[in-house]
Coordinates of C-alpha atoms in Angstrom, one line a residue:
Chain D
M1 CA 149.2 -32.3 114.1
N2 CA 148.4 -36.0 114.3
A3 CA 150.7 -37.9 112.0
H4 CA 147.8 -40.3 111.3
D5 CA 145.4 -37.6 110.5
Q6 CA 143.8 -38.8 107.2
R7 CA 143.6 -35.2 105.9
F8 CA 147.3 -35.1 105.4
G9 CA 149.7 -36.9 103.1
L10 CA 150.0 -38.0 99.5
D11 CA 147.1 -38.5 97.0
R12 CA 144.3 -37.2 99.3
R13 CA 140.7 -36.3 98.4
V14 CA 138.0 -34.3 100.1
T15 CA 134.4 -33.4 99.2
L16 CA 133.6 -29.9 100.2
A17 CA 130.8 -29.7 102.6
L18 CA 129.2 -26.6 101.1
P19 CA 128.3 -25.7 97.5
L20 CA 130.9 -23.5 95.8
A21 CA 129.5 -20.2 94.6
L22 CA 131.0 -19.3 91.2
D23 CA 131.7 -16.0 89.5
S24 CA 129.3 -17.0 86.8
G25 CA 126.5 -17.0 89.3
A26 CA 126.1 -20.8 89.3
A27 CA 126.9 -22.9 92.3
L28 CA 128.6 -26.3 92.3
A29 CA 127.6 -28.9 94.9
H30 CA 129.6 -31.9 96.0
V31 CA 132.9 -30.4 94.8
E32 CA 135.7 -32.9 95.2
I33 CA 139.3 -31.6 95.6
A34 CA 142.3 -33.9 95.0
Y35 CA 145.4 -32.7 96.8
E36 CA 148.7 -33.6 98.4
S37 CA 150.4 -32.3 101.5
Y38 CA 154.1 -32.5 102.6
G39 CA 155.6 -31.6 105.9
T40 CA 153.9 -30.8 109.1
L41 CA 151.6 -27.9 110.1
N42 CA 153.3 -26.3 113.1
A43 CA 151.6 -25.6 116.4
D44 CA 150.4 -22.0 115.4
A45 CA 149.7 -23.0 111.9
S46 CA 152.1 -20.4 110.6
N47 CA 154.2 -22.5 108.1
A48 CA 151.7 -23.4 105.4
I49 CA 152.6 -22.8 101.8
L50 CA 150.1 -23.3 99.0
I51 CA 151.5 -24.2 95.6
C52 CA 149.3 -23.6 92.6
H53 CA 149.9 -25.5 89.4
A54 CA 149.8 -24.4 85.8
L55 CA 147.3 -25.2 83.0
T56 CA 148.2 -28.8 82.6
G57 CA 149.8 -29.4 86.0
D58 CA 148.6 -31.5 88.9
Q59 CA 148.7 -31.8 92.7
H60 CA 151.8 -34.1 92.5
V61 CA 154.3 -31.2 92.9
A62 CA 157.0 -33.0 94.9
A63 CA 156.1 -36.6 95.0
N64 CA 156.1 -39.3 92.2
H65 CA 153.0 -39.3 90.2
P66 CA 151.0 -42.3 91.4
R67 CA 150.2 -43.5 87.9
T68 CA 153.1 -42.5 85.7
G69 CA 155.8 -42.9 88.4
K70 CA 157.4 -39.7 87.2
P71 CA 158.9 -37.3 89.8
G72 CA 156.8 -34.3 90.9
W73 CA 156.7 -31.4 88.5
W74 CA 158.5 -28.8 90.7
T75 CA 161.0 -30.9 92.6
R76 CA 163.6 -28.3 91.7
L77 CA 161.9 -25.8 94.0
V78 CA 160.0 -28.0 96.4
G79 CA 161.6 -30.8 98.5
E80 CA 164.2 -31.5 101.1
G81 CA 166.9 -28.8 101.1
K82 CA 165.0 -26.7 98.6
P83 CA 163.6 -23.2 99.1
I84 CA 160.2 -24.8 99.9
D85 CA 161.1 -27.5 102.3
P86 CA 158.9 -30.1 104.0
A87 CA 161.3 -30.0 106.9
R88 CA 160.3 -26.4 107.5
H89 CA 157.0 -25.9 105.7
F90 CA 153.6 -27.5 105.5
I91 CA 153.1 -27.7 101.8
V92 CA 149.7 -28.1 100.0
C93 CA 149.1 -28.5 96.3
A94 CA 145.6 -29.2 94.9
N95 CA 144.4 -30.1 91.5
V96 CA 142.4 -27.0 90.3
L97 CA 138.7 -26.9 90.0
G98 CA 137.8 -27.9 86.5
G99 CA 140.9 -30.2 86.3
C100 CA 141.1 -33.9 85.4
M101 CA 143.4 -35.2 88.1
G102 CA 140.8 -35.9 90.7
S103 CA 139.3 -32.6 91.4
T104 CA 135.7 -31.9 90.1
G105 CA 135.8 -31.0 86.5
P106 CA 133.8 -31.5 83.3
G107 CA 134.8 -35.2 83.4
S108 CA 133.3 -35.7 86.8
T109 CA 129.9 -37.3 87.4
D110 CA 127.1 -34.7 87.7
P111 CA 125.2 -35.8 90.8
A112 CA 122.0 -34.5 89.2
T113 CA 122.2 -36.8 86.2
G114 CA 124.6 -39.5 87.2
K115 CA 126.5 -38.8 83.9
P116 CA 129.6 -36.8 83.3
Y117 CA 129.0 -33.0 83.3
A118 CA 130.7 -32.6 80.0
M119 CA 129.7 -29.2 78.7
A120 CA 127.0 -28.9 81.4
F121 CA 129.9 -28.0 83.7
P122 CA 129.7 -24.4 84.6
V123 CA 132.4 -22.0 83.1
I124 CA 134.8 -21.3 85.9
T125 CA 137.3 -18.6 86.6
I126 CA 140.8 -18.3 88.3
R127 CA 139.0 -16.8 91.3
D128 CA 136.7 -19.9 91.5
M129 CA 139.8 -22.1 91.6
V130 CA 141.1 -20.0 94.4
R131 CA 137.8 -20.2 96.3
A132 CA 138.0 -24.0 96.1
Q133 CA 141.5 -23.9 97.5
A134 CA 140.4 -21.7 100.3
A135 CA 137.7 -24.2 101.2
L136 CA 140.3 -27.0 101.1
L137 CA 142.5 -25.0 103.5
D138 CA 139.5 -24.5 105.8
H139 CA 139.2 -28.3 105.9
L140 CA 142.9 -28.7 106.6
G141 CA 142.8 -26.1 109.5
V142 CA 145.0 -23.6 107.7
G143 CA 143.8 -20.0 108.4
T144 CA 146.7 -17.8 107.1
L145 CA 149.2 -18.9 104.5
L146 CA 152.9 -18.2 104.9
A147 CA 153.0 -18.0 101.1
V148 CA 151.1 -18.8 97.9
V149 CA 153.5 -19.9 95.2
G150 CA 152.9 -20.4 91.6
G151 CA 154.2 -20.2 88.0
S152 CA 152.2 -19.3 84.9
M153 CA 148.5 -20.0 85.7
G154 CA 149.7 -20.9 89.2
G155 CA 151.0 -17.4 89.5
M156 CA 147.6 -16.0 88.5
Q157 CA 146.0 -18.0 91.3
A158 CA 148.6 -16.7 93.7
L159 CA 147.9 -13.1 92.7
E160 CA 144.2 -13.7 92.9
W161 CA 144.7 -15.1 96.4
A162 CA 146.1 -11.8 97.6
A163 CA 143.2 -9.9 96.0
T164 CA 140.4 -12.2 97.2
Y165 CA 141.7 -13.2 100.6
P166 CA 144.2 -10.5 101.6
T167 CA 144.2 -11.3 105.2
R168 CA 144.9 -15.0 104.6
V169 CA 148.1 -14.5 102.6
R170 CA 151.3 -13.2 104.1
S171 CA 153.3 -13.5 100.8
V172 CA 152.9 -14.3 97.2
V173 CA 155.5 -15.6 94.8
G174 CA 154.4 -15.3 91.2
I175 CA 156.8 -16.6 88.5
A176 CA 156.5 -16.2 84.8
T177 CA 153.0 -15.0 85.2
A178 CA 150.5 -12.1 84.4
A179 CA 147.6 -10.3 85.9
R180 CA 145.6 -10.7 82.7
H181 CA 145.4 -12.7 79.5
S182 CA 146.5 -10.7 76.5
A183 CA 144.9 -10.9 73.1
Q184 CA 147.8 -13.1 72.0
N185 CA 147.3 -15.4 75.0
I186 CA 143.6 -15.7 74.2
A187 CA 144.4 -16.2 70.5
F188 CA 146.6 -19.2 71.1
H189 CA 144.1 -20.7 73.5
E190 CA 141.4 -20.3 70.9
V191 CA 143.4 -22.2 68.3
G192 CA 143.7 -25.1 70.8
R193 CA 140.0 -25.1 71.7
Q194 CA 139.0 -25.0 68.0
A195 CA 141.3 -27.9 67.3
I196 CA 139.6 -29.9 70.0
M197 CA 136.1 -28.9 69.0
A198 CA 136.8 -29.6 65.3
D199 CA 137.7 -33.2 66.2
P200 CA 134.5 -35.3 65.3
N201 CA 135.2 -37.4 68.4
W202 CA 134.6 -34.3 70.6
A203 CA 130.8 -34.7 69.9
G204 CA 129.7 -31.6 71.7
G205 CA 131.8 -32.7 74.7
N206 CA 129.9 -36.0 75.1
Y207 CA 132.7 -38.4 74.4
Y208 CA 133.1 -40.0 77.8
G209 CA 133.1 -43.7 77.5
V210 CA 133.1 -43.5 73.7
G211 CA 136.4 -42.2 72.4
A212 CA 138.1 -38.9 73.3
P213 CA 139.0 -36.2 70.8
T214 CA 142.7 -37.2 71.1
A215 CA 143.7 -35.8 67.6
G216 CA 142.2 -32.4 68.4
L217 CA 143.7 -32.3 71.9
A218 CA 147.1 -33.3 70.6
V219 CA 147.1 -30.4 68.1
A220 CA 146.0 -28.0 70.9
R221 CA 149.0 -29.2 72.9
M222 CA 151.4 -28.9 70.0
A223 CA 150.3 -25.2 69.4
A224 CA 150.5 -24.4 73.1
H225 CA 153.8 -26.1 73.5
I226 CA 155.4 -23.8 71.0
T227 CA 154.4 -20.9 73.3
Y228 CA 156.2 -22.5 76.2
L229 CA 159.5 -22.5 74.4
S230 CA 161.6 -19.8 72.6
E231 CA 162.8 -19.4 69.1
E232 CA 166.3 -19.4 70.5
G233 CA 165.6 -22.6 72.4
L234 CA 163.9 -24.4 69.4
T235 CA 166.8 -23.4 67.2
A236 CA 169.4 -24.6 69.6
K237 CA 167.5 -27.9 70.3
F238 CA 166.4 -28.7 66.7
G239 CA 167.4 -26.1 64.1
R240 CA 166.4 -27.5 60.8
R241 CA 167.8 -31.0 61.6
L242 CA 166.0 -33.9 60.0
Q243 CA 164.4 -36.8 62.0
S244 CA 165.9 -40.2 61.3
R245 CA 166.6 -39.5 57.7
D246 CA 169.3 -37.9 55.5
A247 CA 167.1 -36.1 53.0
L248 CA 163.7 -34.5 52.8
S249 CA 160.9 -37.0 52.1
F250 CA 159.0 -34.8 49.7
G251 CA 156.0 -35.8 51.8
F252 CA 154.3 -35.0 55.0
D253 CA 156.0 -37.3 57.5
A254 CA 157.7 -35.7 60.4
D255 CA 160.8 -34.8 58.3
F256 CA 162.1 -32.3 60.8
Q257 CA 163.1 -33.1 64.4
V258 CA 161.0 -30.3 65.7
E259 CA 157.9 -31.8 64.0
S260 CA 158.6 -35.2 65.6
Y261 CA 159.1 -33.6 69.0
L262 CA 155.8 -31.7 68.8
R263 CA 153.9 -34.8 67.7
H264 CA 155.4 -36.7 70.6
Q265 CA 154.4 -33.9 73.0
G266 CA 150.9 -33.9 71.6
L267 CA 150.5 -37.7 71.8
S268 CA 151.9 -38.1 75.3
F269 CA 149.6 -35.3 76.5
V270 CA 146.4 -36.9 75.4
E271 CA 147.1 -39.9 77.6
R272 CA 147.1 -37.7 80.7
F273 CA 144.6 -34.9 80.0
D274 CA 140.9 -34.5 79.4
A275 CA 139.9 -32.4 76.4
N276 CA 137.0 -30.8 78.1
S277 CA 139.1 -29.8 81.1
Y278 CA 141.5 -28.2 78.6
L279 CA 138.5 -26.1 77.2
Y280 CA 137.4 -25.1 80.7
I281 CA 140.8 -24.2 82.2
T282 CA 141.9 -22.2 79.1
R283 CA 138.6 -20.3 79.3
A284 CA 139.3 -19.5 82.9
M285 CA 142.7 -18.1 82.0
D286 CA 141.2 -16.1 79.1
Y287 CA 138.7 -14.5 81.4
F288 CA 141.4 -13.5 83.9
D289 CA 141.9 -9.8 84.1
M290 CA 142.5 -8.5 87.6
A291 CA 142.3 -4.9 86.6
E292 CA 138.9 -5.3 85.0
A293 CA 137.6 -7.0 88.1
H294 CA 138.7 -4.0 90.1
G295 CA 137.3 -1.0 88.4
G296 CA 139.8 -1.0 85.5
R297 CA 142.8 -0.3 87.8
L298 CA 145.1 -3.1 88.7
A299 CA 146.4 -1.3 91.8
N300 CA 142.9 -1.4 93.2
A301 CA 143.2 -5.2 93.5
F302 CA 145.9 -4.7 96.1
T303 CA 144.7 -1.6 98.0
N304 CA 146.0 -1.5 101.6
T305 CA 147.5 -5.0 101.1
A306 CA 149.9 -6.2 103.8
T307 CA 150.9 -9.1 101.6
R308 CA 154.6 -9.2 100.4
F309 CA 155.1 -10.0 96.8
A310 CA 158.0 -11.5 94.8
L311 CA 157.7 -11.7 91.1
V312 CA 160.2 -13.4 88.7
S313 CA 160.2 -13.2 84.9
F314 CA 162.5 -14.7 82.3
T315 CA 164.1 -12.9 79.4
S316 CA 163.0 -15.3 76.7
D317 CA 159.4 -15.9 78.0
W318 CA 157.1 -14.4 75.3
L319 CA 154.0 -16.0 76.6
Y320 CA 154.0 -14.0 79.9
P321 CA 156.8 -11.6 79.1
T322 CA 158.6 -9.3 81.6
S323 CA 156.4 -6.4 80.6
E324 CA 153.4 -8.2 82.2
S325 CA 155.4 -8.7 85.4
R326 CA 156.4 -5.0 85.3
R327 CA 152.7 -4.1 85.0
I328 CA 152.0 -5.9 88.2
V329 CA 155.0 -4.3 89.9
R330 CA 153.8 -0.9 88.9
A331 CA 150.4 -1.6 90.3
L332 CA 151.9 -2.9 93.6
N333 CA 154.1 0.2 93.8
A334 CA 151.1 2.4 93.3
A335 CA 149.4 0.4 96.1
N336 CA 152.5 1.0 98.3
A337 CA 152.9 -2.8 98.6
H338 CA 156.1 -4.6 99.5
V339 CA 157.2 -6.0 96.1
S340 CA 160.4 -7.6 94.8
F341 CA 160.9 -8.3 91.2
V342 CA 163.7 -9.7 89.0
E343 CA 164.0 -10.6 85.4
L344 CA 166.3 -13.6 85.0
E345 CA 168.3 -14.6 82.0
S346 CA 167.2 -17.8 80.4
P347 CA 167.0 -19.1 76.8
H348 CA 164.3 -21.6 77.7
G349 CA 161.2 -19.4 77.2
H350 CA 158.1 -19.8 79.4
D351 CA 159.2 -23.3 80.5
A352 CA 162.2 -21.7 82.3
F353 CA 160.3 -21.7 85.6
L354 CA 160.1 -25.4 85.6
L355 CA 163.7 -26.0 84.8
D356 CA 166.9 -25.6 86.7
A357 CA 167.1 -21.9 87.7
P358 CA 169.5 -21.4 90.7
E359 CA 168.9 -17.6 90.7
M360 CA 165.1 -18.2 90.9
N361 CA 165.7 -20.6 93.9
R362 CA 168.0 -18.0 95.6
V363 CA 165.3 -15.3 95.2
V364 CA 162.5 -17.6 96.5
D365 CA 164.6 -18.9 99.3
G366 CA 165.6 -15.4 100.5
F367 CA 162.2 -14.0 100.1
L368 CA 160.4 -16.8 102.1
R369 CA 163.0 -16.8 104.9
A370 CA 162.5 -13.0 105.3
V371 CA 158.7 -13.4 105.4
E372 CA 159.1 -16.2 108.0
T373 CA 161.0 -13.9 110.3
L374 CA 158.4 -11.1 110.1
Chain C
M1 CA 179.2 -4.2 109.1
S2 CA 181.1 -1.2 107.9
L3 CA 179.5 0.8 105.1
R4 CA 181.2 2.6 102.3
P5 CA 181.9 6.2 103.6
D6 CA 179.3 7.9 101.5
L7 CA 176.7 5.4 102.5
A8 CA 177.6 6.0 106.2
A9 CA 177.1 9.7 105.6
I10 CA 173.7 8.9 104.0
A11 CA 172.7 6.6 106.8
A12 CA 173.5 9.3 109.3
V13 CA 170.7 11.5 107.9
V14 CA 167.9 8.8 107.8
P15 CA 165.6 9.0 110.7
Q16 CA 164.5 6.0 112.8
G17 CA 161.6 4.1 111.4
A18 CA 161.5 6.1 108.1
R19 CA 159.9 4.8 105.0
V20 CA 162.9 4.7 102.6
L21 CA 163.3 4.2 98.9
D22 CA 166.9 3.5 97.8
I23 CA 167.4 4.1 94.1
G24 CA 170.3 2.1 92.6
C25 CA 170.5 0.1 95.8
G26 CA 173.0 -2.5 94.5
D27 CA 172.9 -5.6 96.6
G28 CA 171.0 -3.8 99.4
A29 CA 173.9 -3.1 101.7
L30 CA 172.6 0.3 102.8
L31 CA 169.0 -0.8 103.1
A32 CA 170.0 -3.8 105.2
E33 CA 172.2 -1.6 107.4
L34 CA 169.3 0.9 107.9
R35 CA 166.9 -1.9 108.6
A36 CA 169.2 -3.2 111.4
T37 CA 170.2 0.2 112.8
A38 CA 167.2 2.5 112.2
A39 CA 164.3 0.0 111.8
I40 CA 163.3 1.6 108.5
D41 CA 160.6 0.3 106.1
G42 CA 162.8 0.1 103.0
R43 CA 162.3 -0.5 99.3
G44 CA 164.9 -0.6 96.5
I45 CA 165.3 -0.2 92.8
E46 CA 168.3 -1.7 91.1
L47 CA 169.2 -2.3 87.4
D48 CA 171.4 -5.3 87.8
A49 CA 169.5 -8.7 88.1
A50 CA 172.3 -10.4 90.2
D51 CA 172.3 -7.5 92.6
V52 CA 168.5 -7.7 92.8
A53 CA 168.7 -11.4 93.5
S54 CA 171.2 -10.7 96.3
A55 CA 169.1 -8.0 97.8
V56 CA 165.9 -10.1 97.8
G57 CA 168.0 -13.0 99.2
R58 CA 168.6 -10.8 102.3
G59 CA 164.9 -10.2 102.7
L60 CA 164.7 -6.8 101.1
S61 CA 161.9 -5.6 98.8
V62 CA 163.8 -4.7 95.7
V63 CA 162.5 -4.3 92.2
Q64 CA 164.7 -4.5 89.1
G65 CA 164.2 -1.3 87.3
D66 CA 165.6 1.9 85.9
A67 CA 165.2 5.2 87.8
D68 CA 165.1 7.1 84.6
T69 CA 161.9 5.5 83.6
D70 CA 160.3 3.8 86.6
L71 CA 160.0 6.5 89.2
V72 CA 156.8 7.7 87.6
D73 CA 155.1 4.5 88.8
Y74 CA 155.5 5.4 92.5
P75 CA 152.8 7.4 94.2
A76 CA 153.5 10.9 95.6
D77 CA 154.6 11.2 99.2
G78 CA 155.0 7.4 99.6
F79 CA 158.3 7.8 101.3
D80 CA 160.0 9.9 104.0
V81 CA 163.4 9.6 102.4
V82 CA 164.4 8.7 98.8
I83 CA 168.1 7.9 98.4
L84 CA 170.2 8.1 95.3
S85 CA 173.7 7.1 96.2
N86 CA 176.5 7.6 93.7
T87 CA 174.1 7.2 90.8
L88 CA 172.9 10.7 89.8
Q89 CA 175.8 11.0 87.3
A90 CA 174.6 7.9 85.5
M91 CA 171.1 9.1 84.9
R92 CA 170.0 10.2 81.5
A93 CA 167.9 13.0 83.0
P94 CA 169.4 13.9 86.4
A95 CA 167.3 16.9 87.1
A96 CA 164.1 15.0 86.3
V97 CA 165.1 12.3 88.6
L98 CA 165.7 14.8 91.4
G99 CA 162.2 16.1 90.7
E100 CA 160.7 12.6 90.9
M101 CA 162.6 11.9 94.1
L102 CA 161.0 14.9 95.7
R103 CA 157.6 14.0 94.4
I104 CA 157.8 10.5 95.8
G105 CA 159.5 11.4 99.1
R106 CA 159.5 14.3 101.5
R107 CA 163.3 14.3 101.5
A108 CA 165.9 13.3 98.8
V109 CA 169.4 12.2 99.8
V110 CA 171.8 12.4 97.0
S111 CA 175.5 11.5 96.9
F112 CA 177.8 12.0 93.9
P113 CA 181.5 12.2 93.0
N114 CA 182.6 15.8 92.8
F115 CA 184.1 16.6 89.4
G116 CA 185.4 19.8 90.7
H117 CA 187.9 18.0 93.0
W118 CA 191.5 19.3 92.6
R119 CA 192.8 15.9 91.4
V120 CA 190.2 15.9 88.6
R121 CA 191.1 19.5 87.7
L122 CA 194.8 18.7 87.7
A123 CA 194.4 15.6 85.7
L124 CA 192.6 17.5 83.1
L125 CA 194.8 20.6 83.3
F126 CA 198.2 18.9 83.1
G127 CA 197.4 15.4 81.9
G128 CA 195.0 16.6 79.2
R129 CA 193.1 13.4 79.6
M130 CA 189.7 12.6 81.2
P131 CA 190.5 11.9 84.9
V132 CA 190.5 8.4 86.3
T133 CA 190.4 8.7 90.1
R134 CA 189.4 6.9 93.3
T135 CA 185.8 8.0 93.0
L136 CA 185.8 7.9 89.2
P137 CA 187.7 4.7 88.4
V138 CA 186.5 4.0 84.9
S139 CA 187.9 5.5 81.7
W140 CA 185.7 7.8 79.6
H141 CA 184.6 5.3 77.0
E142 CA 183.5 2.6 79.5
T143 CA 182.1 4.7 82.3
P144 CA 178.3 4.7 83.0
N145 CA 178.8 8.3 84.3
I146 CA 177.4 10.4 81.5
H147 CA 176.3 13.4 83.6
L148 CA 179.2 14.3 85.9
C149 CA 179.0 17.5 87.8
T150 CA 180.8 19.6 90.4
I151 CA 179.4 20.5 93.8
D152 CA 178.8 24.0 92.6
D153 CA 177.0 22.7 89.4
F154 CA 174.8 20.6 91.7
R155 CA 173.9 23.6 94.0
A156 CA 173.1 25.7 90.9
T157 CA 170.8 22.9 89.4
V158 CA 169.1 22.5 92.7
A159 CA 168.5 26.2 93.0
A160 CA 167.3 26.5 89.4
H161 CA 164.7 23.8 90.0
G162 CA 163.4 25.4 93.2
F163 CA 164.6 22.6 95.6
V164 CA 165.9 23.4 99.0
I165 CA 169.2 22.2 100.4
E166 CA 168.6 21.1 104.0
S167 CA 172.1 19.9 104.8
A168 CA 175.2 18.7 103.1
A169 CA 178.2 16.6 104.0
F170 CA 181.5 16.3 102.2
L171 CA 184.0 13.5 102.0
S172 CA 187.6 13.2 101.1
G173 CA 189.8 10.2 101.5
G174 CA 186.9 8.3 103.1
Q175 CA 186.7 10.9 105.9
Q176 CA 184.0 13.6 106.4
R177 CA 185.4 17.1 106.1
G178 CA 184.2 20.6 106.5
G179 CA 182.3 22.6 103.9
A180 CA 185.1 25.1 103.2
F181 CA 186.3 25.0 99.6
A182 CA 184.3 21.8 99.3
N183 CA 184.1 22.3 95.5
L184 CA 187.9 22.0 95.3
L185 CA 188.7 19.7 98.2
A186 CA 185.8 17.2 98.5
E187 CA 185.9 14.0 96.6
Q188 CA 182.2 13.2 97.2
A189 CA 179.2 15.1 98.5
V190 CA 176.0 14.1 100.2
F191 CA 173.1 16.5 100.0
V192 CA 169.8 16.4 101.7
L193 CA 167.1 18.1 99.7
R194 CA 163.5 19.0 100.2
R195 CA 160.7 20.7 98.3
A196 CA 160.5 24.5 98.6

């Protein structure tokens, strides 16, 4: 691999040569994918790992964010001396289709009109995101992946990779994830979407250049953020403690620390995320049901698979609870697949996969090293 | 690597290249040994998360789960050999587990501590207390072993459920020994079962 090859490195873009055929039946032309790569693709292109980000993540998995300067979102797992190591692996992470960090999404310019797509953007699915990633890997000269690794929505993409491109994936690591969105998952997303759409600034999605529906998007983020934590975690962190005051205000200020925290989460989120992208990506997650896409039987998604799977769940994650991981394990067992699964103790809820989790690192490290020697 | 004696006795009956499921595989010591020496295609089930992490860390496909509830998820005839080492006595429904093992695999290999061993009998006869021995080191109120049996009990249960004993090995003091008076003299037994 040429070190000066412009395809590789931080903060890259590519426009896909071919239109992307979508599950909806629509096709998207001139799809741009924003991505980063770390490490070097080896001579036989056998050390490539694709990392898939979660709902509000981005391609800056292991390098500082070019705008905010914040460290990558998964530096605990990806980086020098970590289980996914640029010294050993060629690592790719791309902003998902429909996103707002550089890949084509509702905020991108529709070449047909010269204006942002807004709600004219086609509804996309998790599989569409995966198809876009496959096209990116074609561009990068990666045929078969050593592993696809993801947490939450990233795990959904990883599972979908094994189902859609079984011969291109040697292993899948799915952390705190599920093979379908439950009624409760959909319900929380619908609350978020309705908050956005109820904001007068949303204006049917045509707010670009005018004023974004930040109030609605902030409420959506607040509701979602609760689902990323646990009751135990919230109680430990905030309890009923008051924010910068000694007594209740008998008003509607953020009396409680937990209110102040959520407001802060909401406000900081709107600075980095596009409301329409939030609508489209949450929709893609809600549509996700791998069993439904395979004749109602999840095992059918993995028939004759040679891919090896590692699944990790966390005890306090009620967004994608252990029962959903076990459901995937059952299906993989029924398909005679190689699967490892462990439920790890954590008080941190769904967010545990992004936090310090030495056991998770140990499992991922051992799993990947074993796949590498096969 | 030297295996626990009962595991070595189990390893001796696993054919080269077999598809093996080890139920209650711990940190994967037996699976790793069988992978190295017999080139098996192995899978494991283990209840303890730290043990699962260790097993996955050594490159084994191990799922955290409970044999009492999770075996139903495995397809019939998926394995050549299904192993249950020193775990039968901790199952809620041991006979049902044996049935599941022989549905999933063509052969079941089962090892268990013999509650008919003379030390156990003496401890109960003269001590009047639940025995605490080398193979049963935990006192009655802390032990996970809720369904202890003797070798003769096991033979009777196997016969009653229509399974066939293909072979048996007996251990005492970490050494294999003959089958004579095994119910009295063996500390542990390893049985290979198949369907009728």
